[in-house]
PDB file of C-alpha atoms in Angstrom:
ATOM      1  CA  MET A   1     -11.348  -4.781 -71.063  1.00 46.00           C
ATOM      2  CA  THR A   2      -9.883  -8.074 -69.863  1.00 48.00           C
ATOM      3  CA  THR A   3     -10.856 -11.633 -69.160  1.00 48.00           C
ATOM      4  CA  ASP A   4     -10.277 -13.221 -65.790  1.00 49.00           C
ATOM      5  CA  SER A   5      -8.011 -16.257 -66.271  1.00 47.00           C
ATOM      6  CA  GLY A   6      -9.891 -18.158 -63.533  1.00 55.00           C
ATOM      7  CA  ASP A   7     -13.435 -17.408 -64.634  1.00 63.00           C
ATOM      8  CA  SER A   8     -12.506 -17.948 -68.288  1.00 57.00           C
ATOM      9  CA  LEU A   9     -12.126 -21.667 -67.468  1.00 62.00           C
ATOM     10  CA  LYS A  10     -15.564 -21.924 -65.813  1.00 78.00           C
ATOM     11  CA  GLN A  11     -19.026 -22.360 -67.252  1.00 83.00           C
ATOM     12  CA  PHE A  12     -22.121 -20.385 -66.284  1.00 85.00           C
ATOM     13  CA  ARG A  13     -25.873 -20.928 -66.336  1.00 84.00           C
ATOM     14  CA  PHE A  14     -28.428 -18.154 -65.843  1.00 83.00           C
ATOM     15  CA  LYS A  15     -31.753 -18.430 -64.002  1.00 81.00           C
ATOM     16  CA  LEU A  16     -34.570 -16.395 -65.530  1.00 78.00           C
ATOM     17  CA  VAL A  17     -37.859 -15.326 -63.956  1.00 76.00           C
ATOM     18  CA  ASP A  18     -40.301 -13.462 -66.220  1.00 71.00           C
ATOM     19  CA  ASP A  19     -37.524 -12.991 -68.819  1.00 70.00           C
ATOM     20  CA  ARG A  20     -35.288 -11.353 -66.198  1.00 74.00           C
ATOM     21  CA  VAL A  21     -31.995 -12.811 -64.989  1.00 79.00           C
ATOM     22  CA  VAL A  22     -32.182 -13.310 -61.218  1.00 76.00           C
ATOM     23  CA  ALA A  23     -29.153 -15.549 -60.598  1.00 78.00           C
ATOM     24  CA  LEU A  24     -26.186 -17.150 -62.250  1.00 80.00           C
ATOM     25  CA  PHE A  25     -24.586 -20.483 -61.454  1.00 83.00           C
ATOM     26  CA  LYS A  26     -20.822 -20.835 -61.785  1.00 83.00           C
ATOM     27  CA  THR A  27     -19.408 -24.328 -62.243  1.00 77.00           C
ATOM     28  CA  GLY A  28     -15.808 -25.407 -61.879  1.00 65.00           C
ATOM     29  CA  LYS A  29     -14.074 -28.536 -60.556  1.00 60.00           C
ATOM     30  CA  GLU A  30     -17.481 -30.108 -59.793  1.00 59.00           C
ATOM     31  CA  VAL A  31     -18.434 -27.198 -57.512  1.00 65.00           C
ATOM     32  CA  ILE A  32     -21.524 -25.110 -58.269  1.00 75.00           C
ATOM     33  CA  HIS A  33     -21.700 -21.586 -56.852  1.00 75.00           C
ATOM     34  CA  GLN A  34     -24.851 -19.466 -57.058  1.00 76.00           C
ATOM     35  CA  GLU A  35     -24.571 -15.690 -57.324  1.00 76.00           C
ATOM     36  CA  LEU A  36     -27.710 -13.557 -56.974  1.00 74.00           C
ATOM     37  CA  ILE A  37     -28.279 -10.676 -59.369  1.00 76.00           C
ATOM     38  CA  GLU A  38     -28.977  -7.544 -57.328  1.00 75.00           C
ATOM     39  CA  SER A  39     -31.877  -5.285 -58.229  1.00 71.00           C
ATOM     40  CA  ARG A  40     -29.631  -2.372 -59.203  1.00 73.00           C
ATOM     41  CA  ASP A  41     -27.666  -4.578 -61.580  1.00 78.00           C
ATOM     42  CA  SER A  42     -28.791  -5.092 -65.154  1.00 75.00           C
ATOM     43  CA  CYS A  43     -28.601  -7.957 -67.627  1.00 77.00           C
ATOM     44  CA  GLU A  44     -29.080  -7.772 -71.371  1.00 73.00           C
ATOM     45  CA  ILE A  45     -30.046 -11.109 -72.910  1.00 72.00           C
ATOM     46  CA  GLY A  46     -29.102 -11.789 -76.519  1.00 67.00           C
ATOM     47  CA  ARG A  47     -29.487 -14.698 -78.881  1.00 62.00           C
ATOM     48  CA  ASN A  48     -26.414 -16.474 -77.498  1.00 70.00           C
ATOM     49  CA  GLN A  49     -25.055 -13.954 -75.029  1.00 74.00           C
ATOM     50  CA  VAL A  50     -25.692 -12.273 -71.708  1.00 80.00           C
ATOM     51  CA  ALA A  51     -24.203  -8.911 -70.695  1.00 78.00           C
ATOM     52  CA  HIS A  52     -24.186  -8.457 -66.904  1.00 80.00           C
ATOM     53  CA  ARG A  53     -23.547  -4.926 -65.598  1.00 77.00           C
ATOM     54  CA  LYS A  54     -22.836  -4.880 -61.852  1.00 79.00           C
ATOM     55  CA  ILE A  55     -22.655  -1.642 -59.852  1.00 74.00           C
ATOM     56  CA  LYS A  56     -19.850  -1.582 -57.268  1.00 72.00           C
ATOM     57  CA  SER A  57     -19.512   1.682 -55.295  1.00 68.00           C
ATOM     58  CA  ASN A  58     -18.574   4.280 -57.961  1.00 67.00           C
ATOM     59  CA  GLU A  59     -17.598   1.671 -60.515  1.00 71.00           C
ATOM     60  CA  ALA A  60     -19.542  -0.483 -62.930  1.00 69.00           C
ATOM     61  CA  GLU A  61     -18.279  -3.928 -63.911  1.00 76.00           C
ATOM     62  CA  THR A  62     -19.547  -5.381 -67.173  1.00 76.00           C
ATOM     63  CA  LYS A  63     -19.135  -9.061 -67.990  1.00 80.00           C
ATOM     64  CA  ILE A  64     -20.168 -10.576 -71.289  1.00 79.00           C
ATOM     65  CA  TYR A  65     -20.938 -14.289 -71.470  1.00 82.00           C
ATOM     66  CA  ILE A  66     -21.473 -16.273 -74.668  1.00 79.00           C
ATOM     67  CA  ASP A  67     -23.092 -19.655 -75.276  1.00 78.00           C
ATOM     68  CA  GLU A  68     -21.195 -21.171 -78.203  1.00 69.00           C
ATOM     69  CA  SER A  69     -22.827 -24.612 -77.879  1.00 70.00           C
ATOM     70  CA  GLY A  70     -26.438 -23.444 -77.708  1.00 71.00           C
ATOM     71  CA  TYR A  71     -27.132 -25.649 -74.668  1.00 73.00           C
ATOM     72  CA  GLY A  72     -27.337 -22.861 -72.103  1.00 78.00           C
ATOM     73  CA  LEU A  73     -23.725 -23.208 -70.927  1.00 82.00           C
ATOM     74  CA  HIS A  74     -21.975 -19.850 -71.155  1.00 83.00           C
ATOM     75  CA  THR A  75     -18.307 -18.922 -70.938  1.00 82.00           C
ATOM     76  CA  LEU A  76     -16.884 -15.543 -69.977  1.00 80.00           C
ATOM     77  CA  PHE A  77     -16.085 -13.618 -73.162  1.00 74.00           C
ATOM     78  CA  SER A  78     -14.829 -10.353 -71.679  1.00 70.00           C
ATOM     79  CA  GLN A  79     -15.084  -8.058 -68.686  1.00 71.00           C
ATOM     80  CA  SER A  80     -14.400  -4.401 -68.038  1.00 66.00           C
ATOM     81  CA  GLU A  81     -14.569  -1.907 -65.197  1.00 64.00           C
ATOM     82  CA  THR A  82     -15.546   1.709 -65.724  1.00 57.00           C
ATOM     83  CA  ASP A  83     -15.995   4.753 -63.531  1.00 55.00           C
ATOM     84  CA  ASP A  84     -19.736   5.098 -62.968  1.00 50.00           C
ATOM     85  CA  SER A  85     -19.518   8.646 -61.601  1.00 49.00           C
ATOM     86  CA  ASN A  86     -19.446  10.281 -65.078  1.00 43.00           C
ATOM     87  CA  SER A  87     -15.703  10.890 -64.935  1.00 38.00           C
ATOM     88  CA  SER A  88     -13.590   9.930 -67.935  1.00 36.00           C
ATOM     89  CA  GLY A  89     -11.692   6.668 -68.117  1.00 37.00           C
ATOM     90  CA  SER A  90      -9.684   4.597 -70.551  1.00 36.00           C
ATOM     91  CA  SER A  91     -12.400   2.057 -71.252  1.00 38.00           C
ATOM     92  CA  VAL A  92     -14.647   2.252 -74.275  1.00 37.00           C
ATOM     93  CA  ASP A  93     -17.587   2.716 -71.900  1.00 40.00           C
ATOM     94  CA  SER A  94     -16.227   6.161 -70.996  1.00 37.00           C
ATOM     95  CA  LEU A  95     -17.395   7.245 -74.476  1.00 38.00           C
ATOM     96  CA  SER A  96     -20.954   7.600 -73.278  1.00 38.00           C
ATOM     97  CA  SER A  97     -23.880   8.593 -75.424  1.00 37.00           C
ATOM     98  CA  SER A  98     -23.987  11.936 -73.597  1.00 36.00           C
ATOM     99  CA  ASN A  99     -20.921  12.959 -75.607  1.00 42.00           C
ATOM    100  CA  PHE A 100     -22.692  12.610 -78.966  1.00 40.00           C
ATOM    101  CA  ASP A 101     -24.108  16.130 -79.062  1.00 41.00           C
ATOM    102  CA  THR A 102     -20.645  17.721 -78.718  1.00 41.00           C
ATOM    103  CA  LEU A 103     -19.201  15.856 -81.704  1.00 46.00           C
ATOM    104  CA  GLN A 104     -19.501  16.557 -85.407  1.00 49.00           C
ATOM    105  CA  SER A 105     -20.270  13.922 -88.020  1.00 46.00           C
ATOM    106  CA  SER A 106     -18.345  13.451 -91.258  1.00 46.00           C
ATOM    107  CA  ASN A 107     -20.449  13.491 -94.404  1.00 53.00           C
ATOM    108  CA  GLY A 108     -20.554  10.381 -96.528  1.00 64.00           C
ATOM    109  CA  ARG A 109     -19.794   7.921 -93.739  1.00 76.00           C
ATOM    110  CA  LYS A 110     -21.105   4.375 -93.904  1.00 87.00           C
ATOM    111  CA  SER A 111     -24.424   3.705 -92.217  1.00 91.00           C
ATOM    112  CA  PHE A 112     -25.763   0.530 -90.653  1.00 94.00           C
ATOM    113  CA  GLU A 113     -29.120  -0.804 -89.516  1.00 95.00           C
ATOM    114  CA  PHE A 114     -29.642  -3.416 -86.824  1.00 95.00           C
ATOM    115  CA  GLU A 115     -32.514  -5.842 -86.430  1.00 92.00           C
ATOM    116  CA  ILE A 116     -33.267  -6.066 -82.716  1.00 86.00           C
ATOM    117  CA  THR A 117     -35.453  -8.820 -81.240  1.00 83.00           C
ATOM    118  CA  ASN A 118     -36.194  -8.901 -77.494  1.00 75.00           C
ATOM    119  CA  GLY A 119     -33.320  -6.485 -76.902  1.00 74.00           C
ATOM    120  CA  ALA A 120     -30.803  -8.607 -78.834  1.00 80.00           C
ATOM    121  CA  ILE A 121     -29.215  -7.759 -82.174  1.00 88.00           C
ATOM    122  CA  VAL A 122     -29.930 -10.656 -84.521  1.00 89.00           C
ATOM    123  CA  ARG A 123     -29.049  -9.150 -87.900  1.00 92.00           C
ATOM    124  CA  VAL A 124     -26.721  -6.408 -89.158  1.00 95.00           C
ATOM    125  CA  PHE A 125     -27.152  -4.518 -92.431  1.00 96.00           C
ATOM    126  CA  GLU A 126     -24.946  -2.004 -94.227  1.00 93.00           C
ATOM    127  CA  VAL A 127     -26.783   0.733 -96.118  1.00 93.00           C
ATOM    128  CA  LYS A 128     -25.607   0.843 -99.752  1.00 89.00           C
ATOM    129  CA  ASP A 129     -27.322   3.139-102.267  1.00 86.00           C
ATOM    130  CA  GLU A 130     -30.377   3.252 -99.989  1.00 86.00           C
ATOM    131  CA  HIS A 131     -30.555  -0.558-100.020  1.00 91.00           C
ATOM    132  CA  LEU A 132     -29.744  -2.861 -97.128  1.00 94.00           C
ATOM    133  CA  GLU A 133     -26.967  -5.393 -97.625  1.00 94.00           C
ATOM    134  CA  ARG A 134     -26.680  -8.029 -94.923  1.00 94.00           C
ATOM    135  CA  ASP A 135     -23.418  -8.109 -92.962  1.00 93.00           C
ATOM    136  CA  PRO A 136     -23.220 -11.588 -91.360  1.00 91.00           C
ATOM    137  CA  ILE A 137     -22.417 -11.772 -87.640  1.00 89.00           C
ATOM    138  CA  GLU A 138     -19.270 -13.899 -87.390  1.00 88.00           C
ATOM    139  CA  VAL A 139     -18.677 -16.473 -84.668  1.00 82.00           C
ATOM    140  CA  ASN A 140     -15.903 -14.357 -83.118  1.00 83.00           C
ATOM    141  CA  GLU A 141     -17.995 -11.201 -82.729  1.00 87.00           C
ATOM    142  CA  ILE A 142     -20.989 -10.106 -80.701  1.00 86.00           C
ATOM    143  CA  TYR A 143     -23.270  -7.057 -80.841  1.00 89.00           C
ATOM    144  CA  ILE A 144     -24.890  -5.424 -77.805  1.00 85.00           C
ATOM    145  CA  PHE A 145     -27.618  -2.757 -77.816  1.00 84.00           C
ATOM    146  CA  ASP A 146     -27.528  -0.584 -74.689  1.00 75.00           C
ATOM    147  CA  GLY A 147     -30.719   1.331 -75.427  1.00 73.00           C
ATOM    148  CA  ARG A 148     -29.194   4.081 -77.540  1.00 77.00           C
ATOM    149  CA  SER A 149     -25.913   2.876 -79.026  1.00 85.00           C
ATOM    150  CA  VAL A 150     -24.609  -0.411 -80.388  1.00 90.00           C
ATOM    151  CA  ILE A 151     -21.361  -2.013 -79.242  1.00 88.00           C
ATOM    152  CA  ARG A 152     -19.570  -4.527 -81.468  1.00 90.00           C
ATOM    153  CA  ILE A 153     -16.882  -6.694 -79.865  1.00 86.00           C
ATOM    154  CA  GLU A 154     -14.691  -8.843 -82.096  1.00 86.00           C
ATOM    155  CA  ARG A 155     -12.203 -11.287 -80.630  1.00 80.00           C
ATOM    156  CA  GLU A 156      -9.047 -11.372 -82.718  1.00 78.00           C
ATOM    157  CA  LEU A 157      -5.835 -13.359 -82.355  1.00 75.00           C
ATOM    158  CA  LEU A 158      -4.105 -10.765 -80.151  1.00 72.00           C
ATOM    159  CA  GLY A 159      -7.053  -9.200 -78.348  1.00 77.00           C
ATOM    160  CA  LEU A 160     -10.395  -7.455 -78.796  1.00 81.00           C
ATOM    161  CA  GLU A 161     -11.522  -4.782 -81.231  1.00 86.00           C
ATOM    162  CA  ILE A 162     -14.412  -2.787 -79.792  1.00 86.00           C
ATOM    163  CA  GLN A 163     -16.547  -0.472 -81.916  1.00 90.00           C
ATOM    164  CA  ARG A 164     -19.428   1.735 -80.861  1.00 90.00           C
ATOM    165  CA  PHE A 165     -22.170   2.858 -83.257  1.00 92.00           C
ATOM    166  CA  SER A 166     -24.459   5.849 -82.689  1.00 89.00           C
ATOM    167  CA  ASP A 167     -27.745   7.053 -84.167  1.00 89.00           C
ATOM    168  CA  ASN A 168     -27.480  10.792 -83.590  1.00 83.00           C
ATOM    169  CA  ASP A 169     -30.629  11.837 -85.455  1.00 82.00           C
ATOM    170  CA  GLU A 170     -32.621   8.784 -84.273  1.00 85.00           C
ATOM    171  CA  ASP A 171     -33.614   7.760 -87.808  1.00 88.00           C
ATOM    172  CA  GLY A 172     -32.744   4.101 -87.206  1.00 89.00           C
ATOM    173  CA  ARG A 173     -29.445   4.298 -89.074  1.00 91.00           C
ATOM    174  CA  PHE A 174     -26.219   4.077 -87.127  1.00 93.00           C
ATOM    175  CA  GLN A 175     -22.690   5.252 -87.899  1.00 90.00           C
ATOM    176  CA  ARG A 176     -19.435   4.227 -86.269  1.00 89.00           C
ATOM    177  CA  PHE A 177     -18.687   6.437 -83.275  1.00 87.00           C
ATOM    178  CA  SER A 178     -15.410   5.009 -81.937  1.00 89.00           C
ATOM    179  CA  GLU A 179     -13.119   1.997 -81.999  1.00 89.00           C
ATOM    180  CA  GLN A 180     -10.700   0.649 -79.425  1.00 86.00           C
ATOM    181  CA  TRP A 181      -8.037  -2.026 -79.447  1.00 84.00           C
ATOM    182  CA  VAL A 182      -7.755  -4.051 -76.227  1.00 79.00           C
ATOM    183  CA  PRO A 183      -4.684  -6.353 -76.275  1.00 74.00           C
ATOM    184  CA  ASP A 184      -4.739  -9.871 -74.892  1.00 65.00           C
ATOM    185  CA  SER A 185      -2.762  -9.652 -71.646  1.00 56.00           C
ATOM    186  CA  GLU A 186      -1.913 -13.357 -71.846  1.00 55.00           C
ATOM    187  CA  ASN A 187      -0.347 -13.118 -75.303  1.00 54.00           C
ATOM    188  CA  THR A 188       3.432 -12.928 -75.237  1.00 50.00           C
ATOM    189  CA  GLY A 189       3.950 -12.477 -78.982  1.00 54.00           C
ATOM    190  CA  SER A 190       3.270  -9.448 -81.139  1.00 58.00           C
ATOM    191  CA  ALA A 191       1.309  -6.853 -79.185  1.00 62.00           C
ATOM    192  CA  GLY A 192      -0.726  -5.624 -82.148  1.00 74.00           C
ATOM    193  CA  PRO A 193      -1.551  -1.905 -82.419  1.00 81.00           C
ATOM    194  CA  VAL A 194       0.109   0.360 -79.848  1.00 83.00           C
ATOM    195  CA  ILE A 195      -2.691   2.865 -79.183  1.00 86.00           C
ATOM    196  CA  GLU A 196      -5.159   1.453 -76.663  1.00 81.00           C
ATOM    197  CA  GLN A 197      -7.327   4.526 -76.014  1.00 84.00           C
ATOM    198  CA  PRO A 198     -10.444   4.961 -78.170  1.00 87.00           C
ATOM    199  CA  LEU A 199     -10.122   6.340 -81.692  1.00 90.00           C
ATOM    200  CA  MET A 200     -12.955   8.566 -82.876  1.00 89.00           C
ATOM    201  CA  TYR A 201     -14.922   8.543 -86.128  1.00 86.00           C
ATOM    202  CA  TYR A 202     -16.272  11.974 -85.236  1.00 81.00           C
ATOM    203  CA  PHE A 203     -14.287  15.129 -84.667  1.00 80.00           C
ATOM    204  CA  THR A 204     -14.345  17.962 -82.162  1.00 80.00           C
ATOM    205  CA  ASP A 205     -12.806  21.416 -82.143  1.00 79.00           C
ATOM    206  CA  GLY A 206      -9.876  20.033 -80.151  1.00 83.00           C
ATOM    207  CA  SER A 207      -7.057  17.640 -80.977  1.00 87.00           C
ATOM    208  CA  ASP A 208      -8.508  14.213 -81.759  1.00 89.00           C
ATOM    209  CA  LEU A 209      -7.364  10.676 -82.429  1.00 91.00           C
ATOM    210  CA  ILE A 210      -9.251   9.877 -85.644  1.00 92.00           C
ATOM    211  CA  ALA A 211      -9.769   6.288 -86.819  1.00 91.00           C
ATOM    212  CA  VAL A 212      -9.094   5.860 -90.548  1.00 91.00           C
ATOM    213  CA  ARG A 213     -10.815   2.884 -92.179  1.00 84.00           C
ATOM    214  CA  SER A 214     -10.597   1.633 -95.733  1.00 79.00           C
ATOM    215  CA  ASP A 215     -13.278   2.874 -98.153  1.00 68.00           C
ATOM    216  CA  ASP A 216     -14.838   5.142 -95.519  1.00 79.00           C
ATOM    217  CA  PRO A 217     -13.894   8.850 -95.802  1.00 84.00           C
ATOM    218  CA  VAL A 218     -12.768  10.615 -92.640  1.00 86.00           C
ATOM    219  CA  SER A 219     -12.428  14.248 -91.595  1.00 86.00           C
ATOM    220  CA  GLY A 220     -10.892  16.063 -88.663  1.00 82.00           C
ATOM    221  CA  GLY A 221     -11.902  19.331 -87.044  1.00 80.00           C
ATOM    222  CA  GLY A 222      -9.919  22.079 -85.413  1.00 80.00           C
ATOM    223  CA  GLY A 223      -6.779  21.381 -83.435  1.00 86.00           C
ATOM    224  CA  ALA A 224      -3.882  19.039 -84.142  1.00 91.00           C
ATOM    225  CA  ASP A 225      -5.578  15.817 -85.220  1.00 93.00           C
ATOM    226  CA  SER A 226      -3.867  12.447 -85.528  1.00 94.00           C
ATOM    227  CA  PHE A 227      -5.259  10.284 -88.321  1.00 94.00           C
ATOM    228  CA  VAL A 228      -4.535   6.725 -87.202  1.00 93.00           C
ATOM    229  CA  ILE A 229      -4.084   4.047 -89.869  1.00 90.00           C
ATOM    230  CA  ARG A 230      -3.956   0.369 -88.938  1.00 82.00           C
ATOM    231  CA  PHE A 231      -1.787  -0.925 -91.779  1.00 70.00           C
ATOM    232  CA  GLU A 232      -2.256  -4.543 -92.872  1.00 67.00           C
ATOM    233  CA  PHE A 233       0.202  -5.912 -95.421  1.00 62.00           C
ATOM    234  CA  GLY A 234      -1.406  -7.856 -98.242  1.00 65.00           C
ATOM    235  CA  GLN A 235      -4.891  -6.474 -97.540  1.00 71.00           C
ATOM    236  CA  PRO A 236      -6.719  -4.136 -99.946  1.00 77.00           C
ATOM    237  CA  ASN A 237      -7.028  -0.743 -98.288  1.00 82.00           C
ATOM    238  CA  HIS A 238      -7.966   2.630 -99.782  1.00 88.00           C
ATOM    239  CA  TRP A 239      -7.912   5.381 -97.174  1.00 90.00           C
ATOM    240  CA  LEU A 240      -9.510   8.782 -97.855  1.00 92.00           C
ATOM    241  CA  ILE A 241      -8.703  11.708 -95.550  1.00 93.00           C
ATOM    242  CA  GLU A 242     -10.672  14.858 -96.354  1.00 89.00           C
ATOM    243  CA  ASP A 243      -9.350  17.325 -93.804  1.00 88.00           C
ATOM    244  CA  PHE A 244      -5.581  17.045 -93.360  1.00 93.00           C
ATOM    245  CA  HIS A 245      -3.861  20.362 -92.537  1.00 92.00           C
ATOM    246  CA  SER A 246      -0.167  20.334 -91.767  1.00 92.00           C
ATOM    247  CA  ILE A 247      -0.420  24.012 -90.771  1.00 92.00           C
ATOM    248  CA  GLU A 248      -2.529  22.814 -87.805  1.00 92.00           C
ATOM    249  CA  ASP A 249       0.058  20.099 -87.081  1.00 93.00           C
ATOM    250  CA  ASP A 250      -2.203  17.263 -88.194  1.00 94.00           C
ATOM    251  CA  ARG A 251      -0.359  13.940 -88.423  1.00 94.00           C
ATOM    252  CA  LEU A 252      -0.581  10.587 -90.159  1.00 95.00           C
ATOM    253  CA  VAL A 253      -0.016   7.872 -87.561  1.00 94.00           C
ATOM    254  CA  PHE A 254       0.671   4.292 -88.678  1.00 91.00           C
ATOM    255  CA  ASP A 255      -0.245   2.148 -85.676  1.00 86.00           C
ATOM    256  CA  THR A 256       0.413  -1.283 -87.083  1.00 73.00           C
ATOM    257  CA  GLY A 257       1.897  -3.903 -84.787  1.00 65.00           C
ATOM    258  CA  VAL A 258       3.156  -5.713 -87.902  1.00 63.00           C
ATOM    259  CA  GLY A 259       6.854  -5.033 -87.584  1.00 70.00           C
ATOM    260  CA  LEU A 260       7.383  -1.584 -89.109  1.00 76.00           C
ATOM    261  CA  THR A 261      10.337  -0.087 -87.293  1.00 82.00           C
ATOM    262  CA  SER A 262      10.615   3.468 -88.640  1.00 88.00           C
ATOM    263  CA  LYS A 263       9.455   5.992 -91.197  1.00 90.00           C
ATOM    264  CA  ALA A 264      12.312   4.869 -93.433  1.00 90.00           C
ATOM    265  CA  HIS A 265      11.028   1.307 -93.187  1.00 88.00           C
ATOM    266  CA  LEU A 266       7.520   2.450 -94.142  1.00 88.00           C
ATOM    267  CA  ALA A 267       8.883   4.554 -97.015  1.00 90.00           C
ATOM    268  CA  GLY A 268      10.374   1.401 -98.513  1.00 89.00           C
ATOM    269  CA  PHE A 269       6.842   0.169 -99.242  1.00 87.00           C
ATOM    270  CA  VAL A 270       5.769   3.351-101.077  1.00 91.00           C
ATOM    271  CA  THR A 271       5.511   2.694-104.816  1.00 92.00           C
ATOM    272  CA  GLU A 272       4.327   6.105-106.014  1.00 93.00           C
ATOM    273  CA  LEU A 273       3.608   9.667-104.855  1.00 95.00           C
ATOM    274  CA  SER A 274       1.400  11.777-107.129  1.00 95.00           C
ATOM    275  CA  TYR A 275      -0.663  14.976-107.289  1.00 96.00           C
ATOM    276  CA  ASP A 276      -3.531  15.745-109.664  1.00 95.00           C
ATOM    277  CA  GLY A 277      -3.756  19.466-108.960  1.00 94.00           C
ATOM    278  CA  GLN A 278      -6.249  18.993-106.131  1.00 94.00           C
ATOM    279  CA  ASN A 279      -5.406  15.852-104.159  1.00 96.00           C
ATOM    280  CA  PHE A 280      -2.205  14.148-103.006  1.00 96.00           C
ATOM    281  CA  PHE A 281      -1.903  10.359-103.415  1.00 95.00           C
ATOM    282  CA  VAL A 282       0.345   7.834-101.679  1.00 94.00           C
ATOM    283  CA  ASP A 283       0.440   4.357-103.238  1.00 92.00           C
ATOM    284  CA  PHE A 284       1.869   1.345-101.467  1.00 86.00           C
ATOM    285  CA  SER A 285       0.557  -0.838-104.294  1.00 76.00           C
ATOM    286  CA  SER A 286      -2.533  -0.891-106.460  1.00 73.00           C
ATOM    287  CA  GLU A 287      -4.325  -2.433-103.488  1.00 78.00           C
ATOM    288  CA  ALA A 288      -3.208   0.031-100.774  1.00 85.00           C
ATOM    289  CA  THR A 289      -3.501   3.797-101.266  1.00 90.00           C
ATOM    290  CA  ILE A 290      -3.981   7.006 -99.280  1.00 92.00           C
ATOM    291  CA  THR A 291      -5.794  10.026-100.721  1.00 94.00           C
ATOM    292  CA  LEU A 292      -5.334  13.396 -98.984  1.00 95.00           C
ATOM    293  CA  THR A 293      -7.933  15.770-100.425  1.00 94.00           C
ATOM    294  CA  GLY A 294      -6.889  19.375-100.958  1.00 94.00           C
ATOM    295  CA  VAL A 295      -3.283  18.666 -99.937  1.00 95.00           C
ATOM    296  CA  THR A 296      -0.408  19.951-102.096  1.00 95.00           C
ATOM    297  CA  PRO A 297       3.062  18.377-102.309  1.00 95.00           C
ATOM    298  CA  ALA A 298       4.540  21.480-100.658  1.00 94.00           C
ATOM    299  CA  SER A 299       2.321  21.071 -97.574  1.00 94.00           C
ATOM    300  CA  ILE A 300       3.098  17.437 -96.771  1.00 94.00           C
ATOM    301  CA  SER A 301       6.314  15.665 -95.824  1.00 94.00           C
ATOM    302  CA  TRP A 302       7.602  12.802 -93.658  1.00 94.00           C
ATOM    303  CA  ASP A 303       7.818  15.343 -90.804  1.00 94.00           C
ATOM    304  CA  TYR A 304       4.057  14.835 -90.390  1.00 95.00           C
ATOM    305  CA  VAL A 305       4.225  11.019 -90.249  1.00 94.00           C
ATOM    306  CA  ASP A 306       4.628   8.795 -87.174  1.00 93.00           C
ATOM    307  CA  VAL A 307       5.189   5.043 -87.166  1.00 91.00           C
ATOM    308  CA  LEU A 308       4.210   3.025 -84.085  1.00 88.00           C
ATOM    309  CA  SER A 309       5.000  -0.663 -83.883  1.00 73.00           C
TER     310      SER A 309
END
């Protein structure tokens, strides 16, 4: 997903007829250009955003516009192109809802509910002890509902973090399905995380890239799974991995973009290794720990660790 450097400097207005977008007006250097919205295209209108999906041959181009001022003037937030012929691609959109039935959920994962008004997500709630706790929508993030799944896009300093949420059993509660890091092509500094393809929160019987998030337990399935940790120095993180098997060549992958150069470099931040007879613990400090359930000291070593940076 990228932003066009030319369009990112322009402003856009949308013409609506019967609550449907029929045209957009692009302004730049005192020139106004009108672009009609074709009937096979689709637009999702949110509180301060418009997602325009345009079909081009066998590809679909999605552009997301946001109105930060509230005066109807939008700027291009992001754009992506995906294969629309059901073949796989590198974009987050290639993780279509049709894949949900082939994936297995981890027990105990966080759940979320979304308040949707006129097709737009206006409030986000995390489910805690069967109660809803509001999760404010920040100014640098947007949520899009595509009819079955929810897409969260957060603009960070070095690029975009894209998460997809699914409601497999259609009970109104969503869980994270995947996340993807999309670097800012115009940034010449630190590149952030190395892995750009989607990381899964669900596992299959094959070899998966599993996203590991703090305070949210994660499991893998069969195959050689890579449990990917995005390490942030100085941030409280407690990672729980419930299905790590070195005999299946599972790996811990530290995809950080924060300057770690090697496993030896990472090892210098380890303050304690311990085992309680059932679980193996790695402490980087009291605020950053990894728990590997059911793992013994004899079954884990630095041979099963990768550092990307």
